[in-house]
Coordinates of C-alpha atoms in Angstrom, one line a residue:
M1 CA 13.0 -3.0 -9.9
A2 CA 9.3 -3.1 -10.8
A3 CA 7.2 -6.3 -10.4
G4 CA 8.1 -8.4 -13.5
A5 CA 11.4 -6.8 -14.0
L6 CA 14.1 -9.5 -15.4
V7 CA 17.4 -10.0 -14.1
G8 CA 20.0 -11.8 -16.0
C9 CA 23.2 -11.5 -17.5
A10 CA 26.2 -13.9 -19.4
G11 CA 27.4 -15.9 -16.9
K12 CA 30.4 -18.2 -16.2
N13 CA 29.3 -22.2 -14.7
Q14 CA 25.8 -22.4 -13.5
V15 CA 25.5 -23.2 -9.8
P16 CA 23.6 -26.6 -8.9
S17 CA 22.0 -25.1 -5.9
I18 CA 19.8 -22.0 -5.2
G19 CA 19.6 -20.7 -1.7
Y20 CA 15.8 -19.0 -1.4
G21 CA 15.6 -16.6 1.9
V22 CA 11.8 -15.8 2.6
D23 CA 10.2 -14.5 5.7
A24 CA 7.4 -17.1 5.6
V25 CA 7.5 -19.5 8.4
V26 CA 7.1 -22.8 6.9
A27 CA 4.9 -24.7 9.1
S28 CA 2.7 -26.8 7.0
Y29 CA 2.6 -28.6 3.4
N30 CA -1.2 -27.8 3.2
G31 CA -1.8 -24.6 1.6
G32 CA -5.7 -25.1 2.5
S33 CA -5.1 -25.2 5.9
T34 CA -5.2 -22.3 8.4
L35 CA -1.7 -22.8 9.3
G36 CA -0.8 -23.5 5.7
A37 CA -2.1 -20.4 4.5
N38 CA -0.8 -18.4 7.2
S39 CA 2.5 -19.7 7.3
G40 CA 3.2 -19.1 3.4
T41 CA 2.8 -22.3 1.9
A42 CA 2.3 -20.3 -1.6
A43 CA 5.2 -18.7 -1.2
V44 CA 7.3 -21.6 -0.9
F45 CA 5.5 -24.6 -2.7
S46 CA 3.9 -23.0 -5.4
R47 CA 6.5 -25.1 -7.7
V48 CA 5.9 -28.3 -5.8
L49 CA 2.4 -28.7 -5.2
T50 CA 0.5 -27.4 -8.8
G51 CA -2.6 -26.2 -9.2
F52 CA -5.0 -25.0 -12.2
F53 CA -3.6 -21.3 -11.7
Y54 CA -1.1 -19.6 -9.6
T55 CA -0.8 -16.2 -8.5
G56 CA 1.2 -14.3 -11.1
P57 CA 3.7 -11.1 -10.5
D58 CA 0.8 -8.5 -10.8
G59 CA -1.3 -10.3 -8.1
Q60 CA -3.5 -11.6 -11.1
Q61 CA -4.5 -15.6 -11.2
V62 CA -2.6 -17.3 -14.0
A63 CA -3.5 -20.5 -16.2
D64 CA -0.8 -23.4 -15.1
T65 CA -1.8 -25.8 -18.4
D66 CA 0.7 -28.4 -17.2
T67 CA -1.6 -29.2 -14.4
G68 CA -4.6 -29.1 -16.7
T69 CA -7.4 -27.0 -18.1
A70 CA -10.2 -25.4 -16.1
K71 CA -13.1 -23.7 -18.7
E72 CA -16.4 -22.3 -17.8
V73 CA -19.3 -23.8 -19.6
P74 CA -21.9 -21.6 -20.4
G75 CA -25.2 -22.0 -18.9
E76 CA -27.7 -20.7 -16.4
T77 CA -25.8 -22.3 -13.2
Q78 CA -22.0 -21.7 -13.1
T79 CA -20.2 -24.7 -14.1
I80 CA -16.5 -25.3 -14.2
Q81 CA -15.1 -28.3 -16.5
Y82 CA -11.8 -29.4 -15.1
R83 CA -9.7 -31.6 -17.1
L84 CA -6.2 -33.1 -15.3
N85 CA -3.4 -33.3 -17.7
P86 CA -3.6 -37.0 -18.9
D87 CA 0.3 -37.2 -18.2
G88 CA -0.1 -35.4 -14.9
V89 CA 1.6 -38.1 -11.9
W90 CA 2.6 -37.5 -8.2
S91 CA 6.3 -37.8 -7.3
D92 CA 5.4 -41.2 -5.9
G93 CA 3.9 -42.7 -8.9
T94 CA 0.2 -42.2 -8.2
P95 CA -1.5 -40.4 -11.1
T96 CA -2.9 -37.0 -10.6
S97 CA -7.0 -37.5 -10.6
C98 CA -10.2 -35.8 -9.8
D99 CA -10.2 -37.4 -6.3
D100 CA -7.8 -34.5 -5.4
L101 CA -10.2 -31.7 -6.3
V102 CA -13.0 -34.1 -4.6
L103 CA -10.6 -33.8 -1.3
A104 CA -9.8 -30.0 -1.8
W105 CA -13.7 -29.1 -2.0
S106 CA -14.6 -31.4 0.7
A107 CA -12.3 -29.9 3.0
R108 CA -13.0 -26.1 1.9
G109 CA -16.6 -26.6 1.5
G110 CA -18.1 -26.4 5.4
R111 CA -20.2 -29.5 4.2
F112 CA -18.7 -31.6 7.3
T113 CA -19.2 -30.7 10.9
K114 CA -19.2 -31.9 13.9
P115 CA -21.2 -30.6 17.3
G116 CA -19.4 -27.9 19.1
P117 CA -20.4 -26.2 22.3
G118 CA -22.2 -23.3 20.5
G119 CA -23.5 -25.4 17.3
P120 CA -21.5 -27.4 14.6
V121 CA -17.9 -26.6 14.2
P122 CA -16.2 -27.8 10.9
L123 CA -14.0 -30.6 10.8
F124 CA -11.7 -29.5 8.4
D125 CA -9.6 -26.4 9.6
A126 CA -9.7 -24.5 6.5
A127 CA -8.3 -21.5 6.0
S128 CA -11.0 -20.2 4.0
T129 CA -14.4 -21.5 2.4
L130 CA -15.1 -18.7 0.5
G131 CA -16.0 -19.6 -3.5
Y132 CA -15.7 -23.5 -2.2
S133 CA -18.9 -22.9 0.0
D134 CA -21.0 -22.4 -3.1
I135 CA -20.1 -25.4 -4.9
E136 CA -23.3 -27.6 -4.9
R137 CA -21.5 -30.7 -6.4
V138 CA -18.0 -32.3 -8.0
E139 CA -18.7 -35.1 -10.7
C140 CA -15.7 -37.1 -10.5
Q141 CA -15.6 -40.9 -11.0
P142 CA -12.7 -41.8 -8.5
G143 CA -9.2 -42.1 -10.5
S144 CA -10.6 -40.1 -13.4
K145 CA -9.1 -36.9 -15.1
D146 CA -11.9 -35.3 -15.5
A147 CA -14.3 -33.4 -12.8
T148 CA -17.2 -31.0 -13.4
V149 CA -18.1 -28.4 -10.6
T150 CA -21.1 -27.0 -10.6
F151 CA -22.3 -24.1 -8.2
R152 CA -25.5 -23.5 -6.2
P153 CA -28.2 -22.5 -8.5
G154 CA -28.8 -18.5 -8.6
R155 CA -25.0 -18.2 -7.0
T156 CA -21.9 -17.2 -9.4
Y157 CA -18.2 -17.0 -8.0
A158 CA -16.7 -14.5 -10.1
D159 CA -13.1 -15.1 -8.8
W160 CA -13.8 -19.2 -9.4
K161 CA -9.9 -18.8 -10.7
T162 CA -8.7 -18.7 -7.2
L163 CA -9.9 -22.1 -6.6
F164 CA -8.2 -25.9 -6.9
S165 CA -4.9 -23.3 -7.2
A166 CA -1.2 -23.9 -6.5
G167 CA -0.2 -25.0 -3.1
E168 CA -3.8 -26.0 -2.1
L169 CA -4.5 -29.0 -4.4
M170 CA -3.3 -32.0 -2.1
P171 CA -2.9 -35.8 -2.8
A172 CA -5.8 -37.5 -1.7
H173 CA -4.4 -40.8 -1.9
V174 CA -2.1 -40.0 0.9
A175 CA -5.1 -38.8 2.9
A176 CA -6.7 -41.8 2.1
Q177 CA -3.9 -44.0 3.1
A178 CA -3.5 -42.3 6.6
A179 CA -7.4 -42.4 7.1
N180 CA -7.3 -45.9 6.7
V181 CA -10.2 -45.2 3.5
P182 CA -10.1 -47.2 0.5
N183 CA -10.8 -44.4 -1.4
A184 CA -10.8 -40.5 -0.3
A185 CA -13.6 -39.4 -3.5
T186 CA -15.8 -42.2 -2.8
A187 CA -16.1 -41.7 0.9
L188 CA -16.3 -38.0 0.9
L189 CA -18.9 -37.8 -2.2
S190 CA -21.1 -40.4 -0.4
G191 CA -21.1 -38.6 2.8
D192 CA -19.5 -41.1 4.9
T193 CA -19.0 -39.2 8.3
A194 CA -16.8 -41.7 10.0
A195 CA -14.3 -41.5 6.8
A196 CA -14.6 -37.8 6.6
E197 CA -13.7 -37.7 10.2
R198 CA -10.6 -39.7 9.9
I199 CA -9.3 -37.8 6.3
A200 CA -10.0 -34.5 8.3
E201 CA -7.8 -35.2 11.5
F202 CA -5.2 -36.0 8.8
W203 CA -5.9 -33.0 6.5
N204 CA -5.4 -30.7 9.6
T205 CA -2.4 -32.2 11.2
G206 CA -0.7 -34.9 9.1
W207 CA 1.0 -32.1 6.7
T208 CA 2.6 -30.3 9.4
L209 CA 6.1 -29.6 8.8
T210 CA 8.8 -29.6 11.8
P211 CA 12.6 -29.6 10.9
G212 CA 14.0 -33.0 11.5
K213 CA 10.4 -34.8 11.9
I214 CA 9.3 -35.0 7.9
D215 CA 8.1 -38.4 6.2
A216 CA 8.7 -37.8 2.3
T217 CA 6.3 -40.4 1.9
L218 CA 3.5 -38.2 2.8
L219 CA 4.6 -35.1 0.9
P220 CA 4.6 -36.1 -2.8
S221 CA 5.1 -33.3 -5.4
S222 CA 2.7 -32.3 -8.6
G223 CA 5.3 -29.9 -9.6
P224 CA 9.3 -29.7 -11.1
Y225 CA 10.3 -29.6 -7.5
R226 CA 9.6 -32.2 -4.5
I227 CA 10.9 -32.0 -0.6
E228 CA 13.9 -33.8 0.0
S229 CA 14.5 -32.9 3.5
F230 CA 13.9 -30.1 6.2
T231 CA 16.5 -29.7 9.1
A232 CA 17.4 -26.8 11.3
D233 CA 20.8 -27.1 10.0
D234 CA 20.3 -27.4 6.3
G235 CA 17.0 -25.7 5.9
L236 CA 14.0 -27.0 3.7
V237 CA 15.7 -29.0 0.6
L238 CA 13.8 -28.6 -2.8
V239 CA 14.9 -31.4 -5.7
K240 CA 14.2 -31.8 -9.1
N241 CA 11.0 -34.3 -9.5
E242 CA 11.8 -36.6 -12.0
K243 CA 8.4 -37.6 -12.4
W244 CA 7.6 -34.1 -13.5
W245 CA 5.9 -34.2 -17.0
G246 CA 6.4 -30.6 -17.7
N247 CA 9.4 -28.6 -18.6
A248 CA 12.2 -29.7 -16.3
A249 CA 13.5 -27.7 -13.4
K250 CA 16.7 -25.5 -14.6
T251 CA 18.5 -25.6 -11.2
P252 CA 19.1 -29.1 -9.7
R253 CA 18.4 -27.7 -5.7
I254 CA 16.9 -25.1 -4.2
V255 CA 17.4 -24.6 -0.2
V256 CA 14.6 -22.6 1.3
W257 CA 15.3 -20.7 4.2
P258 CA 12.6 -19.3 6.1
K259 CA 12.2 -16.4 8.3
N260 CA 12.9 -18.4 11.5
F261 CA 16.2 -19.8 10.5
D262 CA 18.3 -16.5 11.0
L263 CA 18.1 -15.3 7.8
K264 CA 20.3 -12.2 8.5
S265 CA 23.4 -14.6 9.2
K266 CA 22.4 -17.0 6.0
V267 CA 22.4 -13.8 3.8
A268 CA 25.8 -12.8 5.4
D269 CA 27.3 -16.5 5.1
K270 CA 26.6 -16.2 1.2
E271 CA 24.1 -19.0 1.3
V272 CA 21.3 -16.6 0.0
G273 CA 20.8 -16.2 -4.2
V274 CA 17.3 -15.0 -3.8
L275 CA 15.8 -12.9 -1.3
D276 CA 12.5 -11.9 -0.4
I277 CA 11.5 -10.1 2.9
G278 CA 9.5 -7.3 4.0
A279 CA 11.7 -4.0 3.8
G280 CA 13.6 -3.0 6.2
S281 CA 12.7 -6.1 8.6
L282 CA 16.7 -7.1 8.5
G283 CA 17.9 -3.9 9.2
D284 CA 21.7 -3.2 7.9
A285 CA 21.8 -6.4 6.3
D286 CA 24.6 -6.4 3.8
L287 CA 22.9 -6.6 0.3
S288 CA 26.1 -6.3 -1.8
G289 CA 26.5 -8.7 -4.6
F290 CA 22.7 -8.5 -5.3
T291 CA 20.7 -6.5 -7.6
V292 CA 17.9 -5.1 -5.3
G293 CA 14.9 -3.8 -5.5
N294 CA 12.0 -2.1 -2.9
M295 CA 8.4 -1.8 -3.9
P296 CA 5.1 -2.1 -2.9
S297 CA 3.1 -5.2 -2.8
R298 CA -0.7 -6.7 -2.7
G299 CA -0.2 -7.1 0.8
A300 CA -1.6 -4.9 3.6
E301 CA 0.4 -4.0 6.6
Q302 CA -1.8 -3.8 9.2
L303 CA -2.8 -4.3 12.8
V304 CA -5.4 -7.4 13.2
L305 CA -7.1 -6.7 16.3
S306 CA -8.6 -9.4 18.7
T307 CA -12.6 -9.2 19.5
G308 CA -11.8 -10.2 22.8
G309 CA -10.1 -8.9 26.0
V310 CA -9.2 -5.0 26.4
L311 CA -10.2 -4.6 22.9
T312 CA -13.9 -6.4 22.9
S313 CA -15.8 -3.2 21.9
P314 CA -15.6 -1.4 19.1
E315 CA -15.0 2.0 20.9
A316 CA -11.7 0.1 22.5
R317 CA -10.6 -0.7 18.9
R318 CA -11.3 2.7 17.6
A319 CA -9.6 4.4 20.4
L320 CA -6.1 2.6 19.4
A321 CA -6.9 3.5 15.6
L322 CA -7.5 7.3 16.9
C323 CA -3.9 7.3 18.6
T324 CA -2.2 5.4 15.7
P325 CA -0.2 7.6 13.4
R326 CA -1.0 6.3 9.9
Q327 CA 0.6 8.8 8.0
E328 CA 3.6 9.1 9.9
L329 CA 3.9 5.3 9.7
Y330 CA 3.9 5.7 6.0
N331 CA 6.2 8.6 5.6
Q332 CA 8.8 6.7 8.0
L333 CA 8.2 2.9 7.1
G334 CA 5.8 2.6 3.8
H335 CA 7.7 3.9 1.0
P336 CA 11.7 2.7 1.6
D337 CA 13.4 4.2 -1.5
F338 CA 10.5 4.4 -3.8
E339 CA 8.1 7.2 -4.3
V340 CA 4.5 6.6 -5.5
N341 CA 2.0 9.2 -6.6
S342 CA -0.7 7.2 -7.4
G343 CA -1.6 3.5 -7.0
L344 CA -0.3 1.1 -4.7
G345 CA 2.0 2.1 -2.2
A346 CA 0.6 5.7 -2.4
G347 CA 0.2 7.1 0.8
P348 CA -1.5 5.2 4.3
L349 CA -3.8 2.2 2.9
D350 CA -7.7 3.3 3.8
S351 CA -9.1 -0.2 3.2
R352 CA -8.7 -3.7 4.2
T353 CA -10.0 -5.6 1.3
L354 CA -9.4 -3.0 -1.8
Q355 CA -6.1 -2.6 -3.6
Q356 CA -5.0 0.8 -3.8
D357 CA -5.2 0.8 -7.5
S358 CA -8.9 -0.2 -7.6
L359 CA -11.3 2.2 -9.5
Y360 CA -13.6 1.9 -6.3
Y361 CA -10.7 2.9 -3.9
S362 CA -10.8 6.8 -3.7
A363 CA -14.5 7.0 -4.2
V364 CA -15.3 4.6 -0.9
T365 CA -12.8 5.0 1.3
G366 CA -14.0 8.4 2.9
A367 CA -14.3 6.8 6.5
A368 CA -10.5 6.5 6.9
D369 CA -9.9 10.3 6.9
R370 CA -10.1 10.8 10.2
Y371 CA -7.8 8.4 11.0
E372 CA -5.0 9.6 8.9
N373 CA -3.3 11.7 11.8
P374 CA -3.3 11.0 15.5
D375 CA -6.2 12.5 17.6
V376 CA -5.5 12.0 21.2
A377 CA -8.7 13.8 22.7
A378 CA -11.2 11.7 20.2
A379 CA -8.9 8.6 21.0
K380 CA -9.6 9.4 24.9
K381 CA -13.4 9.7 24.5
A382 CA -13.5 6.6 22.7
L383 CA -11.7 5.1 25.7
G384 CA -13.9 6.7 28.0
A385 CA -17.4 5.0 26.3
A386 CA -15.3 1.9 26.3
N387 CA -15.4 2.2 30.2
L388 CA -11.4 1.7 29.8
Q389 CA -8.6 3.4 31.9
N390 CA -4.7 3.2 30.7
P391 CA -5.6 -0.2 28.8
T392 CA -2.5 -2.2 27.8
I393 CA -2.4 -3.5 24.4
R394 CA -0.1 -6.2 23.5
V395 CA 1.2 -6.7 19.9
G396 CA 2.9 -9.9 18.3
Y397 CA 4.7 -10.5 15.5
S398 CA 7.4 -13.1 14.2
A399 CA 10.8 -11.3 15.4
P400 CA 12.8 -10.1 14.7
D401 CA 11.8 -7.5 12.6
E402 CA 13.2 -4.1 12.4
R403 CA 10.6 -2.4 10.6
R404 CA 7.8 -3.9 12.7
A405 CA 9.8 -3.1 16.0
R406 CA 9.8 0.5 14.7
T407 CA 6.3 0.6 14.0
I408 CA 5.1 -0.4 17.6
Q409 CA 7.6 2.0 19.0
L410 CA 6.0 5.1 17.0
I411 CA 2.4 3.6 17.9
A412 CA 3.5 3.2 21.6
E413 CA 4.6 6.8 21.5
S414 CA 1.8 8.0 19.8
C415 CA -0.7 6.6 21.9
K416 CA 1.3 7.5 25.5
A417 CA -0.3 10.6 25.5
A418 CA -4.1 9.0 25.2
G419 CA -3.4 6.6 28.4
I420 CA -2.7 3.7 26.0
T421 CA 0.5 1.4 26.5
V422 CA 1.2 -0.5 23.4
V423 CA 3.7 -3.6 23.9
D424 CA 5.8 -5.1 21.6
A425 CA 4.9 -9.1 22.3
S426 CA 6.9 -10.5 19.4
A427 CA 8.7 -13.7 19.4
P428 CA 11.0 -15.9 17.3
D429 CA 8.2 -18.5 17.6
F430 CA 4.8 -16.2 17.6
T431 CA 2.0 -17.1 15.2
A432 CA -1.7 -15.6 14.6
A433 CA -3.0 -18.1 16.6
K434 CA -1.8 -16.5 19.7
L435 CA -4.3 -14.1 19.0
R436 CA -7.2 -16.3 19.0
E437 CA -5.6 -17.8 22.2
G438 CA -5.7 -14.2 24.1
A439 CA -2.0 -14.6 24.5
V440 CA -2.0 -11.2 22.7
D441 CA -4.3 -8.0 21.7
A442 CA -3.2 -7.7 18.1
V443 CA -0.9 -8.7 15.4
L444 CA 1.2 -7.1 13.2
A445 CA 1.5 -8.4 10.3
G446 CA 0.6 -8.5 6.3
T447 CA -2.9 -9.7 4.8
A448 CA -4.5 -11.9 6.8
A449 CA -1.9 -12.0 9.6
A450 CA 0.5 -13.5 7.1
P451 CA 4.2 -12.6 8.5
G452 CA 5.9 -12.8 5.1
P453 CA 4.6 -12.7 1.7
S454 CA 0.8 -11.9 0.9
G455 CA -1.9 -10.5 -0.8
S456 CA -3.2 -10.9 -4.3
L457 CA -5.4 -9.1 -7.0
P458 CA -8.5 -11.2 -5.9
G459 CA -7.9 -10.6 -2.4
V460 CA -9.9 -13.5 -1.3
A461 CA -7.8 -14.4 1.9
A462 CA -8.2 -10.5 2.7
V463 CA -12.0 -10.7 2.8
A464 CA -11.9 -14.4 4.7
A465 CA -10.0 -12.8 7.4
L466 CA -13.0 -10.6 8.2
H467 CA -15.5 -12.9 7.7
S468 CA -17.2 -15.2 10.4
G469 CA -16.4 -19.0 10.5
Q470 CA -12.9 -18.4 8.8
G471 CA -9.6 -19.9 9.8
L472 CA -8.3 -16.7 9.0
D473 CA -10.4 -14.6 11.2
F474 CA -7.7 -14.9 13.9
G475 CA -9.3 -11.7 15.4
G476 CA -12.7 -13.9 15.8
F477 CA -14.7 -10.8 14.0
V478 CA -18.3 -11.4 13.5
N479 CA -20.4 -9.4 11.7
P480 CA -23.4 -10.5 10.0
R481 CA -23.8 -7.6 8.0
Y482 CA -20.4 -7.7 6.6
D483 CA -20.4 -11.5 5.6
A484 CA -23.6 -10.8 3.4
I485 CA -21.9 -7.7 1.6
A486 CA -18.8 -10.1 1.1
D487 CA -20.7 -12.6 -0.1
Q488 CA -23.0 -10.6 -2.5
L489 CA -19.8 -9.0 -3.9
A490 CA -18.1 -12.3 -4.5
A491 CA -21.0 -12.4 -7.1
E492 CA -21.9 -8.8 -8.3
R493 CA -20.9 -7.6 -11.3
N494 CA -23.1 -4.6 -11.7
S495 CA -20.4 -1.5 -11.1
T496 CA -23.3 0.8 -9.4
V497 CA -24.1 -2.1 -6.8
V498 CA -20.6 -3.0 -6.2
L499 CA -19.7 0.8 -5.3
N500 CA -22.5 1.0 -2.7
L501 CA -21.6 -2.3 -1.2
L502 CA -18.3 -1.2 -1.0
T503 CA -19.2 2.0 0.6
E504 CA -21.3 0.3 3.0
Q505 CA -18.4 -2.0 4.1
E506 CA -15.9 0.4 4.4
N507 CA -18.0 2.7 6.8
L508 CA -19.0 -0.6 8.7
L509 CA -15.1 -1.8 9.0
W510 CA -14.0 1.6 9.9
N511 CA -16.7 1.9 12.5
E512 CA -16.1 -1.9 14.2
M513 CA -12.3 -1.5 13.4
P514 CA -11.6 -5.6 13.4
S515 CA -8.0 -4.4 11.9
I516 CA -5.8 -1.3 11.3
P517 CA -4.6 -1.1 8.0
L518 CA -1.6 0.9 8.0
F519 CA -0.1 0.9 4.4
A520 CA 0.7 -1.7 1.6
T521 CA 3.6 -3.9 2.9
P522 CA 6.5 -2.7 1.1
R523 CA 9.3 -5.7 -0.1
T524 CA 12.6 -6.2 -0.6
I525 CA 13.3 -8.2 -3.6
A526 CA 17.0 -9.3 -4.4
F527 CA 18.8 -11.7 -6.9
G528 CA 22.2 -12.5 -6.4
D529 CA 24.8 -11.3 -9.4
G530 CA 24.4 -13.8 -12.1
M531 CA 21.1 -14.6 -11.5
E532 CA 18.8 -15.3 -14.6
N533 CA 15.0 -15.3 -14.7
G534 CA 14.5 -13.7 -11.4
I535 CA 11.4 -11.8 -11.6
A536 CA 9.9 -10.2 -8.7
N537 CA 6.3 -11.0 -7.4
P538 CA 5.1 -9.0 -4.5
T539 CA 2.2 -11.3 -3.6
R540 CA 1.5 -14.2 -1.8
A541 CA 3.4 -16.1 -4.3
G542 CA 6.9 -14.5 -3.6
A543 CA 9.9 -14.5 -5.7
G544 CA 9.8 -18.7 -5.5
W545 CA 6.7 -18.5 -8.0
N546 CA 9.2 -19.5 -10.8
M547 CA 12.1 -20.9 -9.1
D548 CA 12.1 -23.8 -11.7
R549 CA 13.2 -21.4 -14.3
W550 CA 16.1 -19.9 -12.1
V551 CA 19.6 -20.6 -13.5
L552 CA 22.4 -18.7 -11.1
K553 CA 25.7 -18.4 -12.7
R554 CA 29.3 -17.3 -11.0

C-alpha cells in the first residue's frame, strides 16, 4: 500500500470511536519544544493544534487554509504575510490571533537568553531555531488576525513553509495567563525579560502531558479535535471540537494509544482501528482484520552517538561505524515485504540529512562506501587511535521493539570481533534525554532520535539534530563548519553551490561520525477493515494526519 493509498468500502454502521495505535511516546502538547518534537507531537496533534501548513503523505508541506493564509511578498527582503482565518477561535472561546505567532517566534528564535556556565543559554527549550532565528521582526497588533514576518536583510529561508506549522502554534493567551502577564505579544515584542522568563518557564514545562494529571484548561484546541482526557487506562481521548470553524470531524471520538501503552495487547484486544508503527517492532502481532502496508518512511533509522564519554573522539565513533554491518542490517531489517530498486528505501541509507530520492543523493554520498560492510581491522586501528581498549557501548531505545532489539543484536555480534561490546540499554521509559545525561552512549531511533514517526521532505529536524545549540542535538555534536554549511544550504538556490556544499557536508559528517545512518525507517501502516479515508503518511505526521476524515463502518 503506497503512501497516499486510500482504503474504503461500503459499510454497515459507522463506529463512533476509533482507536489509533502509534509508536510515538506522548509527553508534551507543545510540538515546538524539544520534548514535544521528540515525543511525536506531530503524529498525534496535527488535527488538534493546526498551523498554516502540515506535513502531507509525500513529506511535503501542505497549506491549511482553515487556519489562514501565508503569502510571500515580493521584494528585496524576504517577507511573509500571514492572515489568520477571521472565524478562527480556540476551543476555550479565545480568538486565534497574531499573538500566537509572536509566541512561536519568541520561543523558537533564540532571542531570549539567560547567563549560563559557558555563556548565554536559551530561555526557551526549543527543539530547533532553524528558520525562526532568521526572522528579524514579527509585526503584530496584539489580538489582530494579521502578522507580517520579515527576515533579516540578505537572509532568506527556503523552507519558510515549515514555520508556524501544525502542532507548533501554541495558544499565547494560555501562556500569558499562566505567567501572569497581561498580554504575551506585548511583553515579548517589547523585550520584557522578566515576563519572557515566566512565559518560557510555562512554555518549557506547562504543556507536559502525564496520564492522570492533565489540566484541560491549559490545552485548548485550534483544530477539529480537542483533548478530553489522558489516563493510563483509557489512553489519550480526543473528541470533536464544537468550536471548530472548518468541516466537522467525521468520527466523534479518537482514542490514541501511544507506544508506552502496551500497543501489542491493544491490537490483540481489538481496541485499535488504525495502526502506525515501526515495521517488525511488535513482532508477531496479529493484524488479521486490517489492510496492512509496509513501506519506507522519510525517517532515518540511525544510531545517534554521544560526543562525550567513551565516544568523545571521532576515532572512537568511527570504530563503531566500521564494525556496524549496515548492508546486512538493511538486508535483514530494512525492507520487510517490499523491494525498492531506487529512491526511498533502496539499500542502506548513506546520509543523515538527505533523502534517498534527492537528486543530489548519489552524487554526494561516496564517503559512506567504506562503512557499508564491517571492516574489523580498520575498526581495531581506529580504537587504537582513540586510545581505547575493549570499550562498552550502551545503546538505548524505547522498549519493547523487536526490530530494534534485533538491530542491536546484529551490531553486537559484528563488533565483538573488533573488541567492542555493544549492550542493549533499552527501557519502556527511555527518552533521548538519557543520551545528554550520559546514561547511554547511543540512541537507536529515527530522525532526530524520535522513537516513532519521523522525517519530512524539507528535513529541518534532521539538519537541526546535528546543529550546535539546538534542542534536538541530543548527542551534543558541535562543529562550526557543519553549522555554517547548514545555514548556507537553508538559503542557497544555486544547484552547483548546493552540490559542492552537500559533498563537503557528507565528507565532514562521515569523518566526524555524530551518528550512523542505517536505512530509511520501514513503517507498518494498517487500517481496520471497513475504514474509509485512511491514507498512509510515512513521515513525522503519521497516519493521523487526516484523522478528522476517518470513518470506520462495521
